[in-house]
PDB file of C-alpha atoms in Angstrom:
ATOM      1  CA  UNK A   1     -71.692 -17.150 -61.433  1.00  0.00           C
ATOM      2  CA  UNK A   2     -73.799 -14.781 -59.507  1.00  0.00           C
ATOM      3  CA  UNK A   3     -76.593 -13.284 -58.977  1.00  0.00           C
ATOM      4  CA  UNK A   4     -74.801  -9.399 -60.447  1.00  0.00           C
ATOM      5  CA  UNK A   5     -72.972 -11.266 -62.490  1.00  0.00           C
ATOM      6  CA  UNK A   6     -76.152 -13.336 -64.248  1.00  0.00           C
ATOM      7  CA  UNK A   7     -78.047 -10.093 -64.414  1.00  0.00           C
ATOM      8  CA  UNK A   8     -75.148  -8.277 -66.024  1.00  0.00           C
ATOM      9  CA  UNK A   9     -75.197 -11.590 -68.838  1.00  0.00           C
ATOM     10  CA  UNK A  10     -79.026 -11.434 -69.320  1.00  0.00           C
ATOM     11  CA  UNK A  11     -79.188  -7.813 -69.666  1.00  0.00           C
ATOM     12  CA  UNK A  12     -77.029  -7.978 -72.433  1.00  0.00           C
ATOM     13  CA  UNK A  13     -78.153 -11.006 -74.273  1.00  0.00           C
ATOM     14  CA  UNK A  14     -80.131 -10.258 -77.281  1.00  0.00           C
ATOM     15  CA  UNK A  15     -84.228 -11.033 -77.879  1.00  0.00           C
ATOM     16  CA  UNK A  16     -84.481 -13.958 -79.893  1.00  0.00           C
ATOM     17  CA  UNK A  17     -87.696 -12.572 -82.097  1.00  0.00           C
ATOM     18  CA  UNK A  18     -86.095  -8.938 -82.241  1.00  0.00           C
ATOM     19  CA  UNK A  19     -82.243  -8.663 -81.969  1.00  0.00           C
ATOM     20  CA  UNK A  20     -80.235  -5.958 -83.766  1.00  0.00           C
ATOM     21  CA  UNK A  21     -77.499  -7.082 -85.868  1.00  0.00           C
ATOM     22  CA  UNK A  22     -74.042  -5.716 -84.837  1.00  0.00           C
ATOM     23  CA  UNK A  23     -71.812  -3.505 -87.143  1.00  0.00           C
ATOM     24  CA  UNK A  24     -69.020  -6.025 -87.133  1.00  0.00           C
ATOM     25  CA  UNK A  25     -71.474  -8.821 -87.653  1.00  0.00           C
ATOM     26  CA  UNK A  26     -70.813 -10.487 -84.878  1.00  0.00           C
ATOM     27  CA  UNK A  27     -72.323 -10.869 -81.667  1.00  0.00           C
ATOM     28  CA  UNK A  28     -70.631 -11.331 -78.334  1.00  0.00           C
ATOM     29  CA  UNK A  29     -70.693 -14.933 -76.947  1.00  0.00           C
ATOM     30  CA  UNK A  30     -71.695 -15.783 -73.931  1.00  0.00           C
ATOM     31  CA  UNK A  31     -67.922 -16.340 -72.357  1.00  0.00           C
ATOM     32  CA  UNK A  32     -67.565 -12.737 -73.873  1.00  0.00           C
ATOM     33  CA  UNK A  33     -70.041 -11.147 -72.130  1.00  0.00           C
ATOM     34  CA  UNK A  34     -69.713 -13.843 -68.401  1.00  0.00           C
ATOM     35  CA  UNK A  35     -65.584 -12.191 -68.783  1.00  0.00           C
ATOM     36  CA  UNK A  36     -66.533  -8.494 -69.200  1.00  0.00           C
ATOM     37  CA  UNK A  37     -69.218  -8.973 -66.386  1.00  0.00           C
ATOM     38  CA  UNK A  38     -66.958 -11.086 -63.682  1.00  0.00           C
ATOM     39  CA  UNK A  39     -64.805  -8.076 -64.252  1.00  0.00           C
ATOM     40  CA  UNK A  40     -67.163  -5.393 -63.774  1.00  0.00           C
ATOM     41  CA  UNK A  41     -68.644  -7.236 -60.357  1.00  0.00           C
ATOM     42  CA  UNK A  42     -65.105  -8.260 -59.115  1.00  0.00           C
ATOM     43  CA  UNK A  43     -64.364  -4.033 -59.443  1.00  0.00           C
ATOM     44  CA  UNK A  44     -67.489  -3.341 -58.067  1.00  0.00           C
ATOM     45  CA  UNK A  45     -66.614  -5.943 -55.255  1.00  0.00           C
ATOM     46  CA  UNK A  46     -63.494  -4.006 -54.540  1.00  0.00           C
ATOM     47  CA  UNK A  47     -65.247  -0.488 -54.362  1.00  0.00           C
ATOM     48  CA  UNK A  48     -67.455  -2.148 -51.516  1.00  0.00           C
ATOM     49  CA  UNK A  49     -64.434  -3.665 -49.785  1.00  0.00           C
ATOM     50  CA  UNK A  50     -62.449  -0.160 -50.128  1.00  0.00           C
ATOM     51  CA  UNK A  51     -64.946   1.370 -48.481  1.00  0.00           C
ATOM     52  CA  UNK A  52     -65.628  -0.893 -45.786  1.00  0.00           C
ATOM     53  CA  UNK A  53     -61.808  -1.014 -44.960  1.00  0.00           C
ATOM     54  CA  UNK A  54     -62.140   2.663 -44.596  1.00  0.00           C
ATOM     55  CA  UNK A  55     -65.364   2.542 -41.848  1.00  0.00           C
ATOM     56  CA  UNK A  56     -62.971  -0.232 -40.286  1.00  0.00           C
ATOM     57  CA  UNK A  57     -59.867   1.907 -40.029  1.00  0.00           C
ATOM     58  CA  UNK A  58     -61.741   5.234 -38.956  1.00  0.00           C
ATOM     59  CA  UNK A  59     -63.642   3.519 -35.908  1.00  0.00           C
ATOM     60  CA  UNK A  60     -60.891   1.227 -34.978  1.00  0.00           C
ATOM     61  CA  UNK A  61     -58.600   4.436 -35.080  1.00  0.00           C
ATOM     62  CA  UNK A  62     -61.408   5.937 -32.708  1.00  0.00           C
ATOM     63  CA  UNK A  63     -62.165   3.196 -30.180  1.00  0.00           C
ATOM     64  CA  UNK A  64     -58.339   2.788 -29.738  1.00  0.00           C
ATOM     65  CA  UNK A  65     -58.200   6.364 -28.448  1.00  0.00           C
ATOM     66  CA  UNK A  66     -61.318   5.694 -26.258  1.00  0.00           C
ATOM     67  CA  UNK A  67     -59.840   2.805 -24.630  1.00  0.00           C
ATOM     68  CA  UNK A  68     -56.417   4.730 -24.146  1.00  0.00           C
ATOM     69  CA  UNK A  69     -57.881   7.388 -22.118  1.00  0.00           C
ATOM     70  CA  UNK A  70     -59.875   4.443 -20.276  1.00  0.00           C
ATOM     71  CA  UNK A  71     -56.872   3.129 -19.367  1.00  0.00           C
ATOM     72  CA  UNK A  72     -55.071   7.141 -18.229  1.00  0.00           C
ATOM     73  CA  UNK A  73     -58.315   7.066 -16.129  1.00  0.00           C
ATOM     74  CA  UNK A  74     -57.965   3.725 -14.399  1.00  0.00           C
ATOM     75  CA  UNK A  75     -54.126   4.491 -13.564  1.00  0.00           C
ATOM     76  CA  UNK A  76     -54.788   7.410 -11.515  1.00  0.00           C
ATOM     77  CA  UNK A  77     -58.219   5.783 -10.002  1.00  0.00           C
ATOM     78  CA  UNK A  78     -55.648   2.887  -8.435  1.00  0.00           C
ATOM     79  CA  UNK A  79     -53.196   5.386  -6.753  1.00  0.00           C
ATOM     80  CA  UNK A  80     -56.095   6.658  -5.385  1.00  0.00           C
ATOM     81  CA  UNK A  81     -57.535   3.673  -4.223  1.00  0.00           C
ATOM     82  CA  UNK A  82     -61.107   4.478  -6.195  1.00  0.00           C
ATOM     83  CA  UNK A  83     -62.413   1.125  -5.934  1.00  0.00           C
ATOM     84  CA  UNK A  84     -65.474   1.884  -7.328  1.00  0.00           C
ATOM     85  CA  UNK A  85     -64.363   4.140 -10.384  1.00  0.00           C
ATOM     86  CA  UNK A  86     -61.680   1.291 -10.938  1.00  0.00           C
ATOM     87  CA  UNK A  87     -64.403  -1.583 -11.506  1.00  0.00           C
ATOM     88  CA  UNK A  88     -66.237   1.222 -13.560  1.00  0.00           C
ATOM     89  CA  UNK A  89     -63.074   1.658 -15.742  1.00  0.00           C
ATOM     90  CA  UNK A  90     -62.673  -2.123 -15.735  1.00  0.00           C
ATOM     91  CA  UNK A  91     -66.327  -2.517 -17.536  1.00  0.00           C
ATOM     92  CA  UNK A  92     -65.281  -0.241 -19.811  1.00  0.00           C
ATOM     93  CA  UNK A  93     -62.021  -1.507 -21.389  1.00  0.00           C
ATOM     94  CA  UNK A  94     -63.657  -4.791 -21.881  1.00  0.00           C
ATOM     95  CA  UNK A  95     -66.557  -2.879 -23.745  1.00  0.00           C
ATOM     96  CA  UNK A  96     -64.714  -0.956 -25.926  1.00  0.00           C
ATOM     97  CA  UNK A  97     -62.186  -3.858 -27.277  1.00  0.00           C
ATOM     98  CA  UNK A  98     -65.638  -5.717 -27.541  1.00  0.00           C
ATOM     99  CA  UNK A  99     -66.510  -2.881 -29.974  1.00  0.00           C
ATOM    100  CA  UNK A 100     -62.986  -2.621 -31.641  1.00  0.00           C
ATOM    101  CA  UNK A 101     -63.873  -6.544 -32.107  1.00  0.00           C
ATOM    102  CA  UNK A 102     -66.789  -6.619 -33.577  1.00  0.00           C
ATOM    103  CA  UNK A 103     -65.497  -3.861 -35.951  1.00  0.00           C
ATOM    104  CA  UNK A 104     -62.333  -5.588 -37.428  1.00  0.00           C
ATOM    105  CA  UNK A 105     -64.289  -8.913 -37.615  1.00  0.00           C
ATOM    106  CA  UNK A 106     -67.820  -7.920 -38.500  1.00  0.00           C
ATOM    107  CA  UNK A 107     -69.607  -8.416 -35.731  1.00  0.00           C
ATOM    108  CA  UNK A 108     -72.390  -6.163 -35.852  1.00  0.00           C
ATOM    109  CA  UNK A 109     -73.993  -7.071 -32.472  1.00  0.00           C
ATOM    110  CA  UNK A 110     -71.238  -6.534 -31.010  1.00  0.00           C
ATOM    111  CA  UNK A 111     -70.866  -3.049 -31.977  1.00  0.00           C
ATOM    112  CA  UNK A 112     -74.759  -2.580 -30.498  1.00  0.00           C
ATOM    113  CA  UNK A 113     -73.636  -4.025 -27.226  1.00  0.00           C
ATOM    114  CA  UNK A 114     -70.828  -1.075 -27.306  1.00  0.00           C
ATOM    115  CA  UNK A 115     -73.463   1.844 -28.680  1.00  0.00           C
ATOM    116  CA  UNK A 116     -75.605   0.927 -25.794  1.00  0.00           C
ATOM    117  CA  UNK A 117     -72.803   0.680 -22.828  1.00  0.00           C
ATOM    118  CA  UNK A 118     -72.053   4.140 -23.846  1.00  0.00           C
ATOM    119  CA  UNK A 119     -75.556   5.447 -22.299  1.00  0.00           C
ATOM    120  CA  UNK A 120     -74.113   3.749 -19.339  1.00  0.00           C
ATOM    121  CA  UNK A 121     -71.176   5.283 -19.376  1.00  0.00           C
ATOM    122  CA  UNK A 122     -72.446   8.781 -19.623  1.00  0.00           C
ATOM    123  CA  UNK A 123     -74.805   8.200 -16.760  1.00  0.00           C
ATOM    124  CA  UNK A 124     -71.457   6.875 -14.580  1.00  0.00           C
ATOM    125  CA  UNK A 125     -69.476   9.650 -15.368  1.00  0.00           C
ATOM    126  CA  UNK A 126     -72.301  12.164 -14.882  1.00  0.00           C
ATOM    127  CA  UNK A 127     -72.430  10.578 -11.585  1.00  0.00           C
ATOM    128  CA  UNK A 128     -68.866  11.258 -10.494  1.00  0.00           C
ATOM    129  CA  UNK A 129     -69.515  14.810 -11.740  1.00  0.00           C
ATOM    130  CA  UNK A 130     -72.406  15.370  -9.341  1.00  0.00           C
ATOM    131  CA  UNK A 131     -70.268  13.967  -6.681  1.00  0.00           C
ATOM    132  CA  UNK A 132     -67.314  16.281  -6.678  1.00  0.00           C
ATOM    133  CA  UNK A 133     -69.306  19.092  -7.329  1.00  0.00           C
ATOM    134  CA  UNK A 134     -71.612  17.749  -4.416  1.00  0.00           C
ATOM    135  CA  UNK A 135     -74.564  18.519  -6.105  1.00  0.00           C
ATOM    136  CA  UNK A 136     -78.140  16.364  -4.906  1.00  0.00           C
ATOM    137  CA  UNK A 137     -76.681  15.916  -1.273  1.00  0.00           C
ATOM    138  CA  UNK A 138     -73.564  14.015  -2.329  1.00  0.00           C
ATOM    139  CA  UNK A 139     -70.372  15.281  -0.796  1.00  0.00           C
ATOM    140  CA  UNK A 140     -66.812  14.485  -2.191  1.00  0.00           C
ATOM    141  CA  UNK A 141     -65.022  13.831   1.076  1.00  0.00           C
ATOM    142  CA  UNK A 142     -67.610  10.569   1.591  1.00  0.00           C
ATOM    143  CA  UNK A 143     -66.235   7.178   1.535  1.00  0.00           C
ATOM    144  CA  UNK A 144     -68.878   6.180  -1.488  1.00  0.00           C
ATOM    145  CA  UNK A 145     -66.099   5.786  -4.107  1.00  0.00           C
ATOM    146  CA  UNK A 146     -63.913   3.148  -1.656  1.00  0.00           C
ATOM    147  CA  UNK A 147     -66.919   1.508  -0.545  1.00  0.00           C
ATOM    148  CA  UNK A 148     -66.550   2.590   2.914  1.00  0.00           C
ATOM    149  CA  UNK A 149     -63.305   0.308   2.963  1.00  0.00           C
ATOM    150  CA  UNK A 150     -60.755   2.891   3.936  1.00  0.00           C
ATOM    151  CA  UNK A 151     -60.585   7.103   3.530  1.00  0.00           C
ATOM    152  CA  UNK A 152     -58.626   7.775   0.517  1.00  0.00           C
ATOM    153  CA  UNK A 153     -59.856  10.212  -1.983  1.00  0.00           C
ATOM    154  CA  UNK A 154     -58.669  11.241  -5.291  1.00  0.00           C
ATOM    155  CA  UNK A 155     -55.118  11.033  -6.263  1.00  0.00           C
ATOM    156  CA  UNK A 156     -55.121  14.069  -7.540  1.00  0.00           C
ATOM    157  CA  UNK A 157     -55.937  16.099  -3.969  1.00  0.00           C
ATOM    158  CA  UNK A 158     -52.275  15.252  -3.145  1.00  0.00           C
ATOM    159  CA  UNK A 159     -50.662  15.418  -6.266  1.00  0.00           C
ATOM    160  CA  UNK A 160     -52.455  17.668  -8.550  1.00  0.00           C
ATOM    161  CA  UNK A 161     -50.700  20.676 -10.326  1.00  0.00           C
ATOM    162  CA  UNK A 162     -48.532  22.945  -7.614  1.00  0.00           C
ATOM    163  CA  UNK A 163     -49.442  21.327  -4.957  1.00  0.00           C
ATOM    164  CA  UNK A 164     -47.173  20.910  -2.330  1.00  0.00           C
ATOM    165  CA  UNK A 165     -47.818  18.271   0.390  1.00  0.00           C
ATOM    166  CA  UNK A 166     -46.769  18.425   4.165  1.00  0.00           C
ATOM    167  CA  UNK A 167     -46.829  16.466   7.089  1.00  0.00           C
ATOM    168  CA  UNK A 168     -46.653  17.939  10.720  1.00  0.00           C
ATOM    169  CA  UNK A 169     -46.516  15.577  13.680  1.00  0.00           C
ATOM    170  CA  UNK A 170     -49.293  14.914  16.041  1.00  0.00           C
ATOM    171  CA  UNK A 171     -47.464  13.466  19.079  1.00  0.00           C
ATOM    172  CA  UNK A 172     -48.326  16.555  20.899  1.00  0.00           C
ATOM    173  CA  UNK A 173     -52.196  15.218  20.883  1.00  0.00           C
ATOM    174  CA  UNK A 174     -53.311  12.438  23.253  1.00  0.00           C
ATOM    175  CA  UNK A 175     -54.049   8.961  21.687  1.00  0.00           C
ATOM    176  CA  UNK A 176     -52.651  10.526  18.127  1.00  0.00           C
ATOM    177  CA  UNK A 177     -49.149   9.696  19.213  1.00  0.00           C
ATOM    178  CA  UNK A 178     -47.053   8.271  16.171  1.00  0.00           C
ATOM    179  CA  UNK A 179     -49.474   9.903  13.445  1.00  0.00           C
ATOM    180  CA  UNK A 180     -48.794  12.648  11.040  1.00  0.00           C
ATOM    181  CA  UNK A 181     -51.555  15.377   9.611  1.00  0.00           C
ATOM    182  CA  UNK A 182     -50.751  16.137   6.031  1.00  0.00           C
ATOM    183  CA  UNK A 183     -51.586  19.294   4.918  1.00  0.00           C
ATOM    184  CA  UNK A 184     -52.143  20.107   1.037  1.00  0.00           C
ATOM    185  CA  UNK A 185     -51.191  24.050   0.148  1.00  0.00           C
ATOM    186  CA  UNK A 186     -50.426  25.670  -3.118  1.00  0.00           C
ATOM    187  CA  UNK A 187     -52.775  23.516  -5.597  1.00  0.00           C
ATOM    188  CA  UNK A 188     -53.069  25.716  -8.806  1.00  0.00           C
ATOM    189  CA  UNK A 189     -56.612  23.197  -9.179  1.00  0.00           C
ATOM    190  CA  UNK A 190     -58.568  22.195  -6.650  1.00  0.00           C
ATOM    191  CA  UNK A 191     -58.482  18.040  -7.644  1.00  0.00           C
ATOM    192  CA  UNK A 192     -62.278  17.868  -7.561  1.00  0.00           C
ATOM    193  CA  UNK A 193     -62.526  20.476 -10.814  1.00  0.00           C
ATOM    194  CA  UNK A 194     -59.388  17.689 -12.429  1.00  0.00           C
ATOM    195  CA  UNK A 195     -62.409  14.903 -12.047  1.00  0.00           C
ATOM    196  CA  UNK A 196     -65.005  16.801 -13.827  1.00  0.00           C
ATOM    197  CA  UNK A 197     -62.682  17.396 -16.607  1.00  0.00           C
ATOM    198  CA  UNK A 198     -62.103  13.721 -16.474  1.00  0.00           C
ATOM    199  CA  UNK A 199     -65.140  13.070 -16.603  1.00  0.00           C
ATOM    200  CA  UNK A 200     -66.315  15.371 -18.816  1.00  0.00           C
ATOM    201  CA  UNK A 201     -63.795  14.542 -21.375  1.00  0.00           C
ATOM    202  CA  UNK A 202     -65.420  10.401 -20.987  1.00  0.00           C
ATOM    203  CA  UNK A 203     -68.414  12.011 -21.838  1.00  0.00           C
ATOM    204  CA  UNK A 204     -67.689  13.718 -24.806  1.00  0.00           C
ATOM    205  CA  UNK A 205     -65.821  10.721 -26.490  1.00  0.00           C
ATOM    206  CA  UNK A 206     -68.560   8.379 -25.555  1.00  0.00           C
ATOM    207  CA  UNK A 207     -70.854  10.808 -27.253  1.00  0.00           C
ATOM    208  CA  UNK A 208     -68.618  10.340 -30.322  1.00  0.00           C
ATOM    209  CA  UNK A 209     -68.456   6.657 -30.088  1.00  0.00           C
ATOM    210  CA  UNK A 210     -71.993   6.300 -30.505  1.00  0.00           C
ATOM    211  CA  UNK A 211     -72.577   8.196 -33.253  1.00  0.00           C
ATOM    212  CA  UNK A 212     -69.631   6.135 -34.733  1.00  0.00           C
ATOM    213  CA  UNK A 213     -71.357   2.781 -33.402  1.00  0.00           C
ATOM    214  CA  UNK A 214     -74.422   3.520 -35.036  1.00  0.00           C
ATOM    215  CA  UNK A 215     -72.984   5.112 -38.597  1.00  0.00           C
ATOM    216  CA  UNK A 216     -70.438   1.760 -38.871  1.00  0.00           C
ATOM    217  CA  UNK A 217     -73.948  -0.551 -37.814  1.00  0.00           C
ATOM    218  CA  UNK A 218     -75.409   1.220 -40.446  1.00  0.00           C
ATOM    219  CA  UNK A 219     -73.102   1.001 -43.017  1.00  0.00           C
ATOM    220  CA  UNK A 220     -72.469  -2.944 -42.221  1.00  0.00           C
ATOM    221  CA  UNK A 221     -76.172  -3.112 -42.559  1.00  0.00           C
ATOM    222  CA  UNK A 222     -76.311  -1.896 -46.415  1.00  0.00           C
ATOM    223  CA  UNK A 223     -73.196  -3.726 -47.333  1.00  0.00           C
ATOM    224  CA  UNK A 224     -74.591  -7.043 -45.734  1.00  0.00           C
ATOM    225  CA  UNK A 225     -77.488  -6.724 -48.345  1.00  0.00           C
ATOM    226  CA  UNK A 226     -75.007  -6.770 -51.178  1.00  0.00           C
ATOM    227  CA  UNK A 227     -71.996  -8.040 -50.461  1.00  0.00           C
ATOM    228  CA  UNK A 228     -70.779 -10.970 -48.656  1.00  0.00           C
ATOM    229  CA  UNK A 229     -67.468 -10.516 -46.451  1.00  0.00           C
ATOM    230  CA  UNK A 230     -66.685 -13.879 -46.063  1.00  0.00           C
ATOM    231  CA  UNK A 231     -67.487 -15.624 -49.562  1.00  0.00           C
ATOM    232  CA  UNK A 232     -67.763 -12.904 -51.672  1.00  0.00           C
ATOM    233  CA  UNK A 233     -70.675 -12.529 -53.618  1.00  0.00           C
ATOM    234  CA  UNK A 234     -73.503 -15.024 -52.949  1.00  0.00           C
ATOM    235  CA  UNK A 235     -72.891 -18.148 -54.934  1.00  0.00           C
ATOM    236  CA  UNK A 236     -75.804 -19.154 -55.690  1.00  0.00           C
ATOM    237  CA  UNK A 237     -77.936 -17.413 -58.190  1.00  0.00           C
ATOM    238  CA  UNK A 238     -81.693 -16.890 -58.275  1.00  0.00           C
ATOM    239  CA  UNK A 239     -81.794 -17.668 -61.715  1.00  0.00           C
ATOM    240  CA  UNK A 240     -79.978 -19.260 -64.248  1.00  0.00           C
ATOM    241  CA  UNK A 241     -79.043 -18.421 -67.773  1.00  0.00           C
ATOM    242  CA  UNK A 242     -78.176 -21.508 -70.458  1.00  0.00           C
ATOM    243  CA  UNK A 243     -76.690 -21.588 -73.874  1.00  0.00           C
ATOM    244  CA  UNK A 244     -78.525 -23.831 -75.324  1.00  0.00           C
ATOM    245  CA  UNK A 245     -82.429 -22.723 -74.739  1.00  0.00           C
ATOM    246  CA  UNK A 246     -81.061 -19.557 -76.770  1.00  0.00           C
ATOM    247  CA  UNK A 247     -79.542 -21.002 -79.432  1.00  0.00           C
ATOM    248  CA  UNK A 248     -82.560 -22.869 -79.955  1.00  0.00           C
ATOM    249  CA  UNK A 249     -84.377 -20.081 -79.588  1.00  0.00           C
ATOM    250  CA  UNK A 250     -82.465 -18.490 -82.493  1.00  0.00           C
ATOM    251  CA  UNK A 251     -82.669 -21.333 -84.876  1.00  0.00           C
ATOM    252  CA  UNK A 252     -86.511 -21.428 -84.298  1.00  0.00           C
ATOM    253  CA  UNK A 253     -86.507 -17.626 -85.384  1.00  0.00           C
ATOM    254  CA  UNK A 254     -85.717 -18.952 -88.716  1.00  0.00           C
ATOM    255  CA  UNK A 255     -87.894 -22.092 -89.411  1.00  0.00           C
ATOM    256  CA  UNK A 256     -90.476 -21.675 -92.078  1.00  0.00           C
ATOM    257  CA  UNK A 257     -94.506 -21.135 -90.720  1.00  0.00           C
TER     258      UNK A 257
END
């Protein structure tokens, strides 16, 4: 039995110096009243599951979309060769099924470890706004995003919406012999205003996700004080209600002074 469950008992067990007599005449037994309260906890036990399954489905619904656009991101990073945005978008796949972890399996901390990546995050992406937009002396053609390895730049200057991509020889130049010059023309979007969106749309969900993080720590938080997810209610009782002290208690009621 416990500890709702005794409460409910005691709460309903009569005083032994001032107890009302029923209409029927008879009073509820203890099994009576243990069976109507197991029943009443058990529903209230299922109330507190039915809830938590929802909090479960809504953020794990959420950090799978998260991690799919992750993922979109990290595609079009590797055709462009975006070494650093690539280990970025790494980091943050294994974060977010961290999170979507910790949510399915009650893991609390591991939710925090999520809440607080997504500060991270924001500052990254914020980062790779300021550097296609070239704002605080960055500029866009650098090599910072390929670590200085090779000259690529975003997929999306060759390939982005109407562009149309050329290549005129350069044999005519000395010491360019065998080398083309591709030429770009007819972009509908210039690819540098496709990464802010990117980016921009990281941010916004990342916003999301921690107010998510924080609602479902919160809510684990309150049902953790109550409820037990992995034995149920806590077996053990503070305090512990037996027959016999009241029947006693009812027979000395009646013994002459």
């Amino acid at each position: 039995m416990g500890n709702e469950e005794t409460a409910c008992v005691s709460s309903h067990i009569p005083h032994p110096l001032s107890f009302p007599e029923p209409a029927d005449g008879h009073s509820p037994s203890l099994e009576q009243l243990s069976l109507a309260c197991s029943s009443q906890v058990h529903k209230t036990s299922l109330i507190t599951l039915g809830k938590w399954h929802k909090t479960v489905n809504q953020d794990g619904k959420n950090l799978e979309t998260r991690e799919l656009a992750a993922l979109e991101r990290q595609v079009f990073d590797f055709l462009g060769y975006q070494w650093a945005p690539i280990l970025a978008n790494f980091l943050h796949i294994i974060i977010v099924i961290l999170g979507l972890f910790g949510t399915i399996q009650y893991r609390p901390r591991y939710i925090v470890v999520y809440a607080i990546w997504t500060a991270v995050w924001v500052t990254w992406n914020i980062f790779i706004i300021c550097f296609y937009l070239e704002v605080g002396g960055l500029s866009k053609d650098s090599e910072l995003l390929t670590f200085n390895i090779s000259r690529h730049q975003s997929w999306w200057s060759e390939n982005g919406p109407g562009c149309v991509r050329k290549e005129a020889s350069m044999s005519g130049i000395k010491g360019l012999d065998n080398h083309s010059y591709i030429s770009v023309i007819g972009c509908a979007l210039e690819y540098r205003y496709i990464e802010v969106m990117h980016s921009s749309f990281q941010i916004l969900i990342a916003l999301v996700g921690f107010v998510y993080a924080c609602y479902v720590v919160s809510v684990f938080t309150e049902e953790e004080d109550s409820f037990d997810f992995i034995g149920g209610f806590d077996p053990f009782p503070l305090y512990h209600v037996n027959e016999k002290p009241t029947n006693l208690l009812f027979k000395q009621t009646y013994l002459p002074a």
